[in-house]
């Protein structure tokens, strides 16, 4: 079993490991989808203190079914390079589509789409029809296998749930390593600096500071009820976590409390809002004792990762 990465926000006690499988191949036609690579925990957003997590608690997004709920994609095969209408349902234990959800951070369901090489990231907010069918438009610029994460809380449930499924975009592929970044990245004219460290076995704090034209941005707007959102994925197992900050001030600093119990490389995607637009800053972080990221062989029958970096949102 993969070692978990625990990231705990003061506003949301959560535990998860983050994942990625890299490889080289050629995606063509239709065929059986790969089986989920493990089991999952929860991706909910509850509590103000750090949650006590049993050793056998596993990360979210690694399996398509959990606790009687199933993520069902209408069509897991699409064509790269064109806008894709993603349609899916959350099925209950009786096989029927679920139509009642508890809103979490202003939405009934959060949908994350990321390629296996973690070169891109899309945080979508699909709409639900009366029959329980969800739909959202996604951009899949390159061929490869993408992971779709549905983050939701069923009506009446006491905690949230994250289910994951593979989406295959056909076309020619080229191998790509995990994107490399420094401690500072620029996106849409904003500079975001990452402070703090992910240290195996030790709790610490990550800070992300937003500036523009050399000046601190002190009027960040709330986005989905928080000063910022962090989605983290760990290279190795495609696990997922959507975590919220421990700061409420409108910038320039957004903070998260974190613990990395294992060495490894992690991809961090920060969403923040300013002047009515949402921006995403992406970082690659390698903990102490871990080898630098690079391409690795994909599981048998699995295509290679995509190239380039994309971020997208739906509001």
PDB file of C-alpha atoms in Angstrom:
ATOM      1  CA  UNK A   1       0.000   0.000   0.000  1.00  0.00           C
ATOM      2  CA  UNK A   2       1.317   3.450  -0.920  1.00  0.00           C
ATOM      3  CA  UNK A   3       2.349   5.694   1.937  1.00  0.00           C
ATOM      4  CA  UNK A   4      -0.065   8.587   2.477  1.00  0.00           C
ATOM      5  CA  UNK A   5       0.666  12.285   2.349  1.00  0.00           C
ATOM      6  CA  UNK A   6      -1.316  14.145   5.005  1.00  0.00           C
ATOM      7  CA  UNK A   7      -2.197  17.789   4.344  1.00  0.00           C
ATOM      8  CA  UNK A   8      -4.228  19.410   7.092  1.00  0.00           C
ATOM      9  CA  UNK A   9      -5.826  22.858   6.877  1.00  0.00           C
ATOM     10  CA  UNK A  10      -7.062  24.457  10.092  1.00  0.00           C
ATOM     11  CA  UNK A  11     -10.397  24.802   8.341  1.00  0.00           C
ATOM     12  CA  UNK A  12     -10.368  21.265   6.982  1.00  0.00           C
ATOM     13  CA  UNK A  13      -8.746  18.236   8.587  1.00  0.00           C
ATOM     14  CA  UNK A  14      -7.844  15.899   5.790  1.00  0.00           C
ATOM     15  CA  UNK A  15      -5.421  13.106   4.898  1.00  0.00           C
ATOM     16  CA  UNK A  16      -4.357  11.900   1.433  1.00  0.00           C
ATOM     17  CA  UNK A  17      -1.536  10.715  -0.796  1.00  0.00           C
ATOM     18  CA  UNK A  18      -1.016  12.173  -4.201  1.00  0.00           C
ATOM     19  CA  UNK A  19      -0.394  10.373  -7.397  1.00  0.00           C
ATOM     20  CA  UNK A  20       0.887  10.018 -10.913  1.00  0.00           C
ATOM     21  CA  UNK A  21       1.908   7.198 -13.253  1.00  0.00           C
ATOM     22  CA  UNK A  22       4.087   8.177 -16.235  1.00  0.00           C
ATOM     23  CA  UNK A  23       4.742   6.228 -19.426  1.00  0.00           C
ATOM     24  CA  UNK A  24       5.194   6.095 -23.187  1.00  0.00           C
ATOM     25  CA  UNK A  25       2.729   4.707 -25.718  1.00  0.00           C
ATOM     26  CA  UNK A  26       0.184   5.305 -28.433  1.00  0.00           C
ATOM     27  CA  UNK A  27      -3.516   5.910 -27.672  1.00  0.00           C
ATOM     28  CA  UNK A  28      -5.718   4.562 -30.445  1.00  0.00           C
ATOM     29  CA  UNK A  29      -9.297   3.385 -30.718  1.00  0.00           C
ATOM     30  CA  UNK A  30     -11.363   1.892 -27.944  1.00  0.00           C
ATOM     31  CA  UNK A  31     -10.602  -0.857 -25.530  1.00  0.00           C
ATOM     32  CA  UNK A  32     -11.163  -1.862 -21.919  1.00  0.00           C
ATOM     33  CA  UNK A  33     -10.340   0.872 -19.433  1.00  0.00           C
ATOM     34  CA  UNK A  34      -7.577   0.130 -16.901  1.00  0.00           C
ATOM     35  CA  UNK A  35      -8.737  -1.034 -13.494  1.00  0.00           C
ATOM     36  CA  UNK A  36      -8.453   1.507 -10.659  1.00  0.00           C
ATOM     37  CA  UNK A  37      -5.018   1.431  -9.052  1.00  0.00           C
ATOM     38  CA  UNK A  38      -6.044   1.004  -5.442  1.00  0.00           C
ATOM     39  CA  UNK A  39      -8.615   2.231  -2.987  1.00  0.00           C
ATOM     40  CA  UNK A  40      -9.589   5.618  -1.679  1.00  0.00           C
ATOM     41  CA  UNK A  41     -10.366   7.650   1.405  1.00  0.00           C
ATOM     42  CA  UNK A  42     -12.384  10.844   1.578  1.00  0.00           C
ATOM     43  CA  UNK A  43     -12.029  14.211  -0.090  1.00  0.00           C
ATOM     44  CA  UNK A  44     -14.474  16.083   2.128  1.00  0.00           C
ATOM     45  CA  UNK A  45     -14.064  19.483   3.757  1.00  0.00           C
ATOM     46  CA  UNK A  46     -15.141  19.180   7.373  1.00  0.00           C
ATOM     47  CA  UNK A  47     -13.805  20.066  10.793  1.00  0.00           C
ATOM     48  CA  UNK A  48     -11.521  22.701  12.267  1.00  0.00           C
ATOM     49  CA  UNK A  49      -9.011  20.449  14.022  1.00  0.00           C
ATOM     50  CA  UNK A  50      -6.685  17.868  12.535  1.00  0.00           C
ATOM     51  CA  UNK A  51      -8.566  14.639  11.908  1.00  0.00           C
ATOM     52  CA  UNK A  52      -7.389  11.465  13.605  1.00  0.00           C
ATOM     53  CA  UNK A  53      -6.793   9.070  10.716  1.00  0.00           C
ATOM     54  CA  UNK A  54      -6.410   5.298  11.101  1.00  0.00           C
ATOM     55  CA  UNK A  55      -3.423   3.660   9.450  1.00  0.00           C
ATOM     56  CA  UNK A  56      -5.634   1.866   6.933  1.00  0.00           C
ATOM     57  CA  UNK A  57      -7.338   5.077   5.786  1.00  0.00           C
ATOM     58  CA  UNK A  58      -6.479   5.371   2.094  1.00  0.00           C
ATOM     59  CA  UNK A  59      -6.368   8.451  -0.144  1.00  0.00           C
ATOM     60  CA  UNK A  60      -9.191   9.786  -2.247  1.00  0.00           C
ATOM     61  CA  UNK A  61      -9.656   9.493  -5.998  1.00  0.00           C
ATOM     62  CA  UNK A  62      -7.993   6.101  -6.473  1.00  0.00           C
ATOM     63  CA  UNK A  63     -11.143   4.077  -7.046  1.00  0.00           C
ATOM     64  CA  UNK A  64     -14.322   4.465  -9.016  1.00  0.00           C
ATOM     65  CA  UNK A  65     -16.604   3.090  -6.269  1.00  0.00           C
ATOM     66  CA  UNK A  66     -16.699   3.585  -2.512  1.00  0.00           C
ATOM     67  CA  UNK A  67     -19.275   3.412   0.281  1.00  0.00           C
ATOM     68  CA  UNK A  68     -21.980   2.346  -2.176  1.00  0.00           C
ATOM     69  CA  UNK A  69     -21.398   5.243  -4.618  1.00  0.00           C
ATOM     70  CA  UNK A  70     -19.960   4.902  -8.144  1.00  0.00           C
ATOM     71  CA  UNK A  71     -18.643   7.477 -10.610  1.00  0.00           C
ATOM     72  CA  UNK A  72     -20.045   6.513 -14.031  1.00  0.00           C
ATOM     73  CA  UNK A  73     -18.687   8.310 -17.120  1.00  0.00           C
ATOM     74  CA  UNK A  74     -21.068   8.205 -20.083  1.00  0.00           C
ATOM     75  CA  UNK A  75     -18.103   7.736 -22.445  1.00  0.00           C
ATOM     76  CA  UNK A  76     -14.500   7.269 -21.188  1.00  0.00           C
ATOM     77  CA  UNK A  77     -13.093   7.637 -24.734  1.00  0.00           C
ATOM     78  CA  UNK A  78     -12.784  11.053 -26.389  1.00  0.00           C
ATOM     79  CA  UNK A  79     -10.749  12.788 -29.104  1.00  0.00           C
ATOM     80  CA  UNK A  80      -7.923  15.094 -28.091  1.00  0.00           C
ATOM     81  CA  UNK A  81      -7.719  18.644 -29.387  1.00  0.00           C
ATOM     82  CA  UNK A  82     -11.431  19.474 -29.399  1.00  0.00           C
ATOM     83  CA  UNK A  83     -13.757  20.688 -26.623  1.00  0.00           C
ATOM     84  CA  UNK A  84     -15.211  17.663 -24.861  1.00  0.00           C
ATOM     85  CA  UNK A  85     -18.662  17.471 -23.295  1.00  0.00           C
ATOM     86  CA  UNK A  86     -18.067  15.358 -20.203  1.00  0.00           C
ATOM     87  CA  UNK A  87     -21.231  13.669 -18.995  1.00  0.00           C
ATOM     88  CA  UNK A  88     -21.361  11.483 -15.916  1.00  0.00           C
ATOM     89  CA  UNK A  89     -23.534  10.309 -13.045  1.00  0.00           C
ATOM     90  CA  UNK A  90     -23.014   9.413  -9.409  1.00  0.00           C
ATOM     91  CA  UNK A  91     -24.775   6.100  -8.898  1.00  0.00           C
ATOM     92  CA  UNK A  92     -26.067   4.888  -5.547  1.00  0.00           C
ATOM     93  CA  UNK A  93     -25.998   1.350  -4.207  1.00  0.00           C
ATOM     94  CA  UNK A  94     -29.268   0.658  -6.056  1.00  0.00           C
ATOM     95  CA  UNK A  95     -27.686   1.579  -9.384  1.00  0.00           C
ATOM     96  CA  UNK A  96     -29.770   4.735  -9.756  1.00  0.00           C
ATOM     97  CA  UNK A  97     -28.380   8.218 -10.290  1.00  0.00           C
ATOM     98  CA  UNK A  98     -28.060  10.302  -7.112  1.00  0.00           C
ATOM     99  CA  UNK A  99     -29.944  13.606  -7.332  1.00  0.00           C
ATOM    100  CA  UNK A 100     -29.454  15.058  -3.839  1.00  0.00           C
ATOM    101  CA  UNK A 101     -26.136  16.534  -2.666  1.00  0.00           C
ATOM    102  CA  UNK A 102     -24.935  18.809   0.127  1.00  0.00           C
ATOM    103  CA  UNK A 103     -23.258  21.998  -1.158  1.00  0.00           C
ATOM    104  CA  UNK A 104     -19.589  22.305  -0.238  1.00  0.00           C
ATOM    105  CA  UNK A 105     -17.811  25.610  -0.848  1.00  0.00           C
ATOM    106  CA  UNK A 106     -20.735  26.951  -2.843  1.00  0.00           C
ATOM    107  CA  UNK A 107     -21.053  23.915  -5.179  1.00  0.00           C
ATOM    108  CA  UNK A 108     -22.768  20.528  -5.022  1.00  0.00           C
ATOM    109  CA  UNK A 109     -19.859  18.871  -6.821  1.00  0.00           C
ATOM    110  CA  UNK A 110     -16.310  19.838  -7.779  1.00  0.00           C
ATOM    111  CA  UNK A 111     -14.796  18.175 -10.860  1.00  0.00           C
ATOM    112  CA  UNK A 112     -11.028  18.018 -11.359  1.00  0.00           C
ATOM    113  CA  UNK A 113      -9.422  16.776 -14.585  1.00  0.00           C
ATOM    114  CA  UNK A 114      -5.657  16.218 -14.873  1.00  0.00           C
ATOM    115  CA  UNK A 115      -3.432  14.317 -17.314  1.00  0.00           C
ATOM    116  CA  UNK A 116      -1.262  11.579 -15.872  1.00  0.00           C
ATOM    117  CA  UNK A 117       1.913  13.585 -16.380  1.00  0.00           C
ATOM    118  CA  UNK A 118       0.375  16.392 -14.268  1.00  0.00           C
ATOM    119  CA  UNK A 119       1.231  18.939 -16.950  1.00  0.00           C
ATOM    120  CA  UNK A 120      -2.259  20.430 -16.785  1.00  0.00           C
ATOM    121  CA  UNK A 121      -5.175  20.957 -14.441  1.00  0.00           C
ATOM    122  CA  UNK A 122      -8.838  21.873 -14.800  1.00  0.00           C
ATOM    123  CA  UNK A 123     -11.188  22.709 -11.940  1.00  0.00           C
ATOM    124  CA  UNK A 124     -14.692  22.491 -13.397  1.00  0.00           C
ATOM    125  CA  UNK A 125     -18.127  23.080 -11.943  1.00  0.00           C
ATOM    126  CA  UNK A 126     -20.572  20.919 -13.895  1.00  0.00           C
ATOM    127  CA  UNK A 127     -24.329  21.382 -13.991  1.00  0.00           C
ATOM    128  CA  UNK A 128     -26.751  18.671 -12.917  1.00  0.00           C
ATOM    129  CA  UNK A 129     -29.915  17.758 -14.787  1.00  0.00           C
ATOM    130  CA  UNK A 130     -33.031  16.649 -12.935  1.00  0.00           C
ATOM    131  CA  UNK A 131     -32.286  12.993 -13.731  1.00  0.00           C
ATOM    132  CA  UNK A 132     -28.876  13.202 -12.001  1.00  0.00           C
ATOM    133  CA  UNK A 133     -26.716  13.546 -15.132  1.00  0.00           C
ATOM    134  CA  UNK A 134     -23.847  16.001 -14.701  1.00  0.00           C
ATOM    135  CA  UNK A 135     -22.219  17.778 -17.661  1.00  0.00           C
ATOM    136  CA  UNK A 136     -19.230  20.076 -18.171  1.00  0.00           C
ATOM    137  CA  UNK A 137     -17.072  21.160 -21.076  1.00  0.00           C
ATOM    138  CA  UNK A 138     -13.411  20.172 -20.743  1.00  0.00           C
ATOM    139  CA  UNK A 139     -10.382  20.985 -22.874  1.00  0.00           C
ATOM    140  CA  UNK A 140      -8.127  17.982 -23.537  1.00  0.00           C
ATOM    141  CA  UNK A 141      -5.366  19.500 -25.684  1.00  0.00           C
ATOM    142  CA  UNK A 142      -3.221  16.393 -26.090  1.00  0.00           C
ATOM    143  CA  UNK A 143      -3.705  12.650 -26.343  1.00  0.00           C
ATOM    144  CA  UNK A 144      -3.261  10.485 -23.303  1.00  0.00           C
ATOM    145  CA  UNK A 145      -4.972   9.233 -20.184  1.00  0.00           C
ATOM    146  CA  UNK A 146      -6.577  11.802 -17.897  1.00  0.00           C
ATOM    147  CA  UNK A 147      -7.877  11.278 -14.386  1.00  0.00           C
ATOM    148  CA  UNK A 148     -11.345  12.632 -13.556  1.00  0.00           C
ATOM    149  CA  UNK A 149     -12.055  13.330  -9.873  1.00  0.00           C
ATOM    150  CA  UNK A 150     -15.595  13.928  -8.572  1.00  0.00           C
ATOM    151  CA  UNK A 151     -15.485  15.612  -5.142  1.00  0.00           C
ATOM    152  CA  UNK A 152     -18.904  15.708  -3.441  1.00  0.00           C
ATOM    153  CA  UNK A 153     -20.977  15.044  -0.330  1.00  0.00           C
ATOM    154  CA  UNK A 154     -24.209  13.047  -0.739  1.00  0.00           C
ATOM    155  CA  UNK A 155     -27.279  14.467   1.007  1.00  0.00           C
ATOM    156  CA  UNK A 156     -27.435  13.187   4.580  1.00  0.00           C
ATOM    157  CA  UNK A 157     -23.787  12.072   4.642  1.00  0.00           C
ATOM    158  CA  UNK A 158     -21.486  13.188   7.452  1.00  0.00           C
ATOM    159  CA  UNK A 159     -18.341  13.432   5.343  1.00  0.00           C
ATOM    160  CA  UNK A 160     -17.328  14.062   1.754  1.00  0.00           C
ATOM    161  CA  UNK A 161     -16.211  11.583  -0.850  1.00  0.00           C
ATOM    162  CA  UNK A 162     -13.853  11.675  -3.838  1.00  0.00           C
ATOM    163  CA  UNK A 163     -14.227   9.145  -6.656  1.00  0.00           C
ATOM    164  CA  UNK A 164     -11.896   8.859  -9.642  1.00  0.00           C
ATOM    165  CA  UNK A 165     -12.110   7.404 -13.152  1.00  0.00           C
ATOM    166  CA  UNK A 166      -9.861   7.347 -16.208  1.00  0.00           C
ATOM    167  CA  UNK A 167     -10.661   9.307 -19.366  1.00  0.00           C
ATOM    168  CA  UNK A 168      -8.801   8.375 -22.571  1.00  0.00           C
ATOM    169  CA  UNK A 169      -8.075  10.926 -25.320  1.00  0.00           C
ATOM    170  CA  UNK A 170      -6.960   9.284 -28.566  1.00  0.00           C
ATOM    171  CA  UNK A 171      -4.009  10.444 -30.666  1.00  0.00           C
ATOM    172  CA  UNK A 172      -0.213  10.243 -30.944  1.00  0.00           C
ATOM    173  CA  UNK A 173       1.737  10.674 -27.727  1.00  0.00           C
ATOM    174  CA  UNK A 174       5.199  11.801 -26.720  1.00  0.00           C
ATOM    175  CA  UNK A 175       6.871  11.074 -23.384  1.00  0.00           C
ATOM    176  CA  UNK A 176       7.254  13.965 -20.967  1.00  0.00           C
ATOM    177  CA  UNK A 177       8.801  14.267 -17.517  1.00  0.00           C
ATOM    178  CA  UNK A 178       7.053  15.824 -14.577  1.00  0.00           C
ATOM    179  CA  UNK A 179       7.145  19.600 -15.224  1.00  0.00           C
ATOM    180  CA  UNK A 180       9.959  21.363 -13.406  1.00  0.00           C
ATOM    181  CA  UNK A 181       9.401  24.652 -11.593  1.00  0.00           C
ATOM    182  CA  UNK A 182      11.300  26.823  -9.179  1.00  0.00           C
ATOM    183  CA  UNK A 183       9.964  28.326  -5.973  1.00  0.00           C
ATOM    184  CA  UNK A 184       8.464  31.214  -7.932  1.00  0.00           C
ATOM    185  CA  UNK A 185       6.136  30.989 -10.926  1.00  0.00           C
ATOM    186  CA  UNK A 186       4.399  33.597 -13.076  1.00  0.00           C
ATOM    187  CA  UNK A 187       0.832  33.202 -14.313  1.00  0.00           C
ATOM    188  CA  UNK A 188      -1.346  35.805 -16.080  1.00  0.00           C
ATOM    189  CA  UNK A 189       0.964  38.600 -14.969  1.00  0.00           C
ATOM    190  CA  UNK A 190       0.972  37.512 -11.313  1.00  0.00           C
ATOM    191  CA  UNK A 191       4.040  36.186  -9.498  1.00  0.00           C
ATOM    192  CA  UNK A 192       3.410  33.509  -6.874  1.00  0.00           C
ATOM    193  CA  UNK A 193       6.189  32.518  -4.461  1.00  0.00           C
ATOM    194  CA  UNK A 194       6.108  29.217  -2.586  1.00  0.00           C
ATOM    195  CA  UNK A 195       7.487  29.216   0.939  1.00  0.00           C
ATOM    196  CA  UNK A 196       7.989  26.395   3.416  1.00  0.00           C
ATOM    197  CA  UNK A 197       8.942  22.772   2.870  1.00  0.00           C
ATOM    198  CA  UNK A 198       7.320  19.388   2.503  1.00  0.00           C
ATOM    199  CA  UNK A 199       9.359  17.328   4.964  1.00  0.00           C
ATOM    200  CA  UNK A 200       8.671  13.602   5.438  1.00  0.00           C
ATOM    201  CA  UNK A 201       7.412  12.827   8.928  1.00  0.00           C
ATOM    202  CA  UNK A 202       7.226  16.424  10.108  1.00  0.00           C
ATOM    203  CA  UNK A 203       4.300  18.841  10.116  1.00  0.00           C
ATOM    204  CA  UNK A 204       5.044  22.194   8.553  1.00  0.00           C
ATOM    205  CA  UNK A 205       3.445  25.099   6.749  1.00  0.00           C
ATOM    206  CA  UNK A 206       3.366  26.026   3.087  1.00  0.00           C
ATOM    207  CA  UNK A 207       2.764  29.657   2.157  1.00  0.00           C
ATOM    208  CA  UNK A 208       1.975  31.065  -1.274  1.00  0.00           C
ATOM    209  CA  UNK A 209       2.469  34.807  -1.701  1.00  0.00           C
ATOM    210  CA  UNK A 210       0.894  36.665  -4.628  1.00  0.00           C
ATOM    211  CA  UNK A 211       2.419  39.818  -6.122  1.00  0.00           C
ATOM    212  CA  UNK A 212       1.813  41.808  -9.303  1.00  0.00           C
ATOM    213  CA  UNK A 213       4.274  44.220 -10.889  1.00  0.00           C
ATOM    214  CA  UNK A 214       6.461  43.805  -7.821  1.00  0.00           C
ATOM    215  CA  UNK A 215       3.720  44.820  -5.385  1.00  0.00           C
ATOM    216  CA  UNK A 216       1.877  42.555  -2.922  1.00  0.00           C
ATOM    217  CA  UNK A 217      -1.715  41.764  -3.910  1.00  0.00           C
ATOM    218  CA  UNK A 218      -3.698  42.614  -0.769  1.00  0.00           C
ATOM    219  CA  UNK A 219      -7.203  42.496  -2.259  1.00  0.00           C
ATOM    220  CA  UNK A 220      -7.588  38.853  -3.279  1.00  0.00           C
ATOM    221  CA  UNK A 221     -11.239  37.929  -3.615  1.00  0.00           C
ATOM    222  CA  UNK A 222     -12.874  34.906  -1.968  1.00  0.00           C
ATOM    223  CA  UNK A 223     -13.079  31.982  -4.366  1.00  0.00           C
ATOM    224  CA  UNK A 224     -15.676  29.332  -3.522  1.00  0.00           C
ATOM    225  CA  UNK A 225     -15.826  30.636   0.028  1.00  0.00           C
ATOM    226  CA  UNK A 226     -12.073  30.659   0.753  1.00  0.00           C
ATOM    227  CA  UNK A 227      -9.022  32.844   0.113  1.00  0.00           C
ATOM    228  CA  UNK A 228      -7.599  30.126  -2.125  1.00  0.00           C
ATOM    229  CA  UNK A 229      -7.760  26.432  -2.951  1.00  0.00           C
ATOM    230  CA  UNK A 230      -4.987  23.889  -3.292  1.00  0.00           C
ATOM    231  CA  UNK A 231      -5.252  20.663  -5.279  1.00  0.00           C
ATOM    232  CA  UNK A 232      -2.288  18.364  -4.731  1.00  0.00           C
ATOM    233  CA  UNK A 233      -1.296  15.199  -6.612  1.00  0.00           C
ATOM    234  CA  UNK A 234       1.642  12.956  -5.757  1.00  0.00           C
ATOM    235  CA  UNK A 235       3.812  11.335  -8.420  1.00  0.00           C
ATOM    236  CA  UNK A 236       3.365   7.592  -8.109  1.00  0.00           C
ATOM    237  CA  UNK A 237      -0.239   6.658  -7.335  1.00  0.00           C
ATOM    238  CA  UNK A 238      -2.691   9.236  -8.740  1.00  0.00           C
ATOM    239  CA  UNK A 239      -4.219  10.043  -5.356  1.00  0.00           C
ATOM    240  CA  UNK A 240      -5.961  13.404  -4.846  1.00  0.00           C
ATOM    241  CA  UNK A 241      -6.587  16.090  -2.247  1.00  0.00           C
ATOM    242  CA  UNK A 242      -8.551  19.329  -2.430  1.00  0.00           C
ATOM    243  CA  UNK A 243      -7.545  21.336   0.635  1.00  0.00           C
ATOM    244  CA  UNK A 244      -8.404  24.796   1.917  1.00  0.00           C
ATOM    245  CA  UNK A 245      -6.213  27.398   3.600  1.00  0.00           C
ATOM    246  CA  UNK A 246      -5.744  28.334   7.234  1.00  0.00           C
ATOM    247  CA  UNK A 247      -5.707  32.047   6.346  1.00  0.00           C
ATOM    248  CA  UNK A 248      -8.661  34.356   5.756  1.00  0.00           C
ATOM    249  CA  UNK A 249      -6.885  37.658   5.003  1.00  0.00           C
ATOM    250  CA  UNK A 250      -7.262  38.954   1.394  1.00  0.00           C
ATOM    251  CA  UNK A 251      -3.594  38.347   0.596  1.00  0.00           C
ATOM    252  CA  UNK A 252      -0.916  38.510  -0.284  1.00  0.00           C
ATOM    253  CA  UNK A 253      -0.154  35.293   1.632  1.00  0.00           C
ATOM    254  CA  UNK A 254      -2.232  32.102   1.583  1.00  0.00           C
ATOM    255  CA  UNK A 255      -1.140  29.374   4.024  1.00  0.00           C
ATOM    256  CA  UNK A 256      -1.665  25.623   4.375  1.00  0.00           C
ATOM    257  CA  UNK A 257      -0.521  23.268   7.137  1.00  0.00           C
ATOM    258  CA  UNK A 258       1.090  20.127   5.685  1.00  0.00           C
ATOM    259  CA  UNK A 259       2.826  16.870   6.525  1.00  0.00           C
ATOM    260  CA  UNK A 260       4.640  14.605   4.045  1.00  0.00           C
ATOM    261  CA  UNK A 261       5.300  11.241   5.724  1.00  0.00           C
ATOM    262  CA  UNK A 262       7.117   9.882   2.649  1.00  0.00           C
ATOM    263  CA  UNK A 263       9.738  11.204   0.259  1.00  0.00           C
ATOM    264  CA  UNK A 264       8.539  11.942  -3.250  1.00  0.00           C
ATOM    265  CA  UNK A 265       7.628  14.499  -5.894  1.00  0.00           C
ATOM    266  CA  UNK A 266       4.377  16.433  -5.664  1.00  0.00           C
ATOM    267  CA  UNK A 267       2.442  18.674  -8.036  1.00  0.00           C
ATOM    268  CA  UNK A 268       0.648  21.574  -6.324  1.00  0.00           C
ATOM    269  CA  UNK A 269      -2.046  23.660  -8.060  1.00  0.00           C
ATOM    270  CA  UNK A 270      -3.131  26.867  -6.288  1.00  0.00           C
ATOM    271  CA  UNK A 271      -6.355  28.605  -7.376  1.00  0.00           C
ATOM    272  CA  UNK A 272      -6.768  32.260  -6.385  1.00  0.00           C
ATOM    273  CA  UNK A 273      -9.121  35.023  -7.493  1.00  0.00           C
ATOM    274  CA  UNK A 274      -8.352  38.677  -8.236  1.00  0.00           C
ATOM    275  CA  UNK A 275     -10.296  41.318 -10.146  1.00  0.00           C
ATOM    276  CA  UNK A 276     -13.084  38.825 -10.844  1.00  0.00           C
ATOM    277  CA  UNK A 277     -10.808  36.310 -12.590  1.00  0.00           C
ATOM    278  CA  UNK A 278      -9.499  32.968 -11.288  1.00  0.00           C
ATOM    279  CA  UNK A 279      -5.827  32.141 -11.817  1.00  0.00           C
ATOM    280  CA  UNK A 280      -3.841  28.960 -11.183  1.00  0.00           C
ATOM    281  CA  UNK A 281      -0.212  28.720 -10.112  1.00  0.00           C
ATOM    282  CA  UNK A 282       1.397  25.278 -10.464  1.00  0.00           C
ATOM    283  CA  UNK A 283       4.493  24.026  -8.633  1.00  0.00           C
ATOM    284  CA  UNK A 284       6.511  20.819  -8.626  1.00  0.00           C
ATOM    285  CA  UNK A 285       7.985  20.037  -5.210  1.00  0.00           C
ATOM    286  CA  UNK A 286      10.375  17.205  -4.341  1.00  0.00           C
ATOM    287  CA  UNK A 287      10.847  16.378  -0.669  1.00  0.00           C
ATOM    288  CA  UNK A 288      14.120  15.612   1.058  1.00  0.00           C
ATOM    289  CA  UNK A 289      15.430  12.152   0.280  1.00  0.00           C
ATOM    290  CA  UNK A 290      13.562  11.844  -3.030  1.00  0.00           C
ATOM    291  CA  UNK A 291      15.054  11.529  -6.513  1.00  0.00           C
ATOM    292  CA  UNK A 292      14.361  14.292  -9.023  1.00  0.00           C
ATOM    293  CA  UNK A 293      11.208  13.675 -11.088  1.00  0.00           C
ATOM    294  CA  UNK A 294      11.425  12.224 -14.569  1.00  0.00           C
ATOM    295  CA  UNK A 295       9.578   9.970 -17.028  1.00  0.00           C
ATOM    296  CA  UNK A 296       8.933   6.392 -15.962  1.00  0.00           C
ATOM    297  CA  UNK A 297       7.404   3.379 -17.592  1.00  0.00           C
ATOM    298  CA  UNK A 298       3.611   3.294 -17.692  1.00  0.00           C
ATOM    299  CA  UNK A 299       1.604   0.279 -16.529  1.00  0.00           C
ATOM    300  CA  UNK A 300       1.088  -2.330 -19.250  1.00  0.00           C
ATOM    301  CA  UNK A 301      -1.324  -1.138 -21.905  1.00  0.00           C
ATOM    302  CA  UNK A 302      -1.334   2.441 -20.669  1.00  0.00           C
ATOM    303  CA  UNK A 303      -0.441   5.363 -22.964  1.00  0.00           C
ATOM    304  CA  UNK A 304       2.311   7.880 -22.433  1.00  0.00           C
ATOM    305  CA  UNK A 305       1.769  11.218 -20.684  1.00  0.00           C
ATOM    306  CA  UNK A 306       0.772  14.365 -22.476  1.00  0.00           C
ATOM    307  CA  UNK A 307       2.988  17.406 -22.939  1.00  0.00           C
ATOM    308  CA  UNK A 308       2.594  21.090 -22.157  1.00  0.00           C
ATOM    309  CA  UNK A 309       0.828  22.719 -19.237  1.00  0.00           C
ATOM    310  CA  UNK A 310      -2.762  23.925 -19.156  1.00  0.00           C
ATOM    311  CA  UNK A 311      -5.026  25.230 -16.437  1.00  0.00           C
ATOM    312  CA  UNK A 312      -8.715  25.951 -16.756  1.00  0.00           C
ATOM    313  CA  UNK A 313     -11.733  26.791 -14.623  1.00  0.00           C
ATOM    314  CA  UNK A 314     -15.497  26.952 -14.950  1.00  0.00           C
ATOM    315  CA  UNK A 315     -17.417  29.377 -12.763  1.00  0.00           C
TER     316      UNK A 315
END
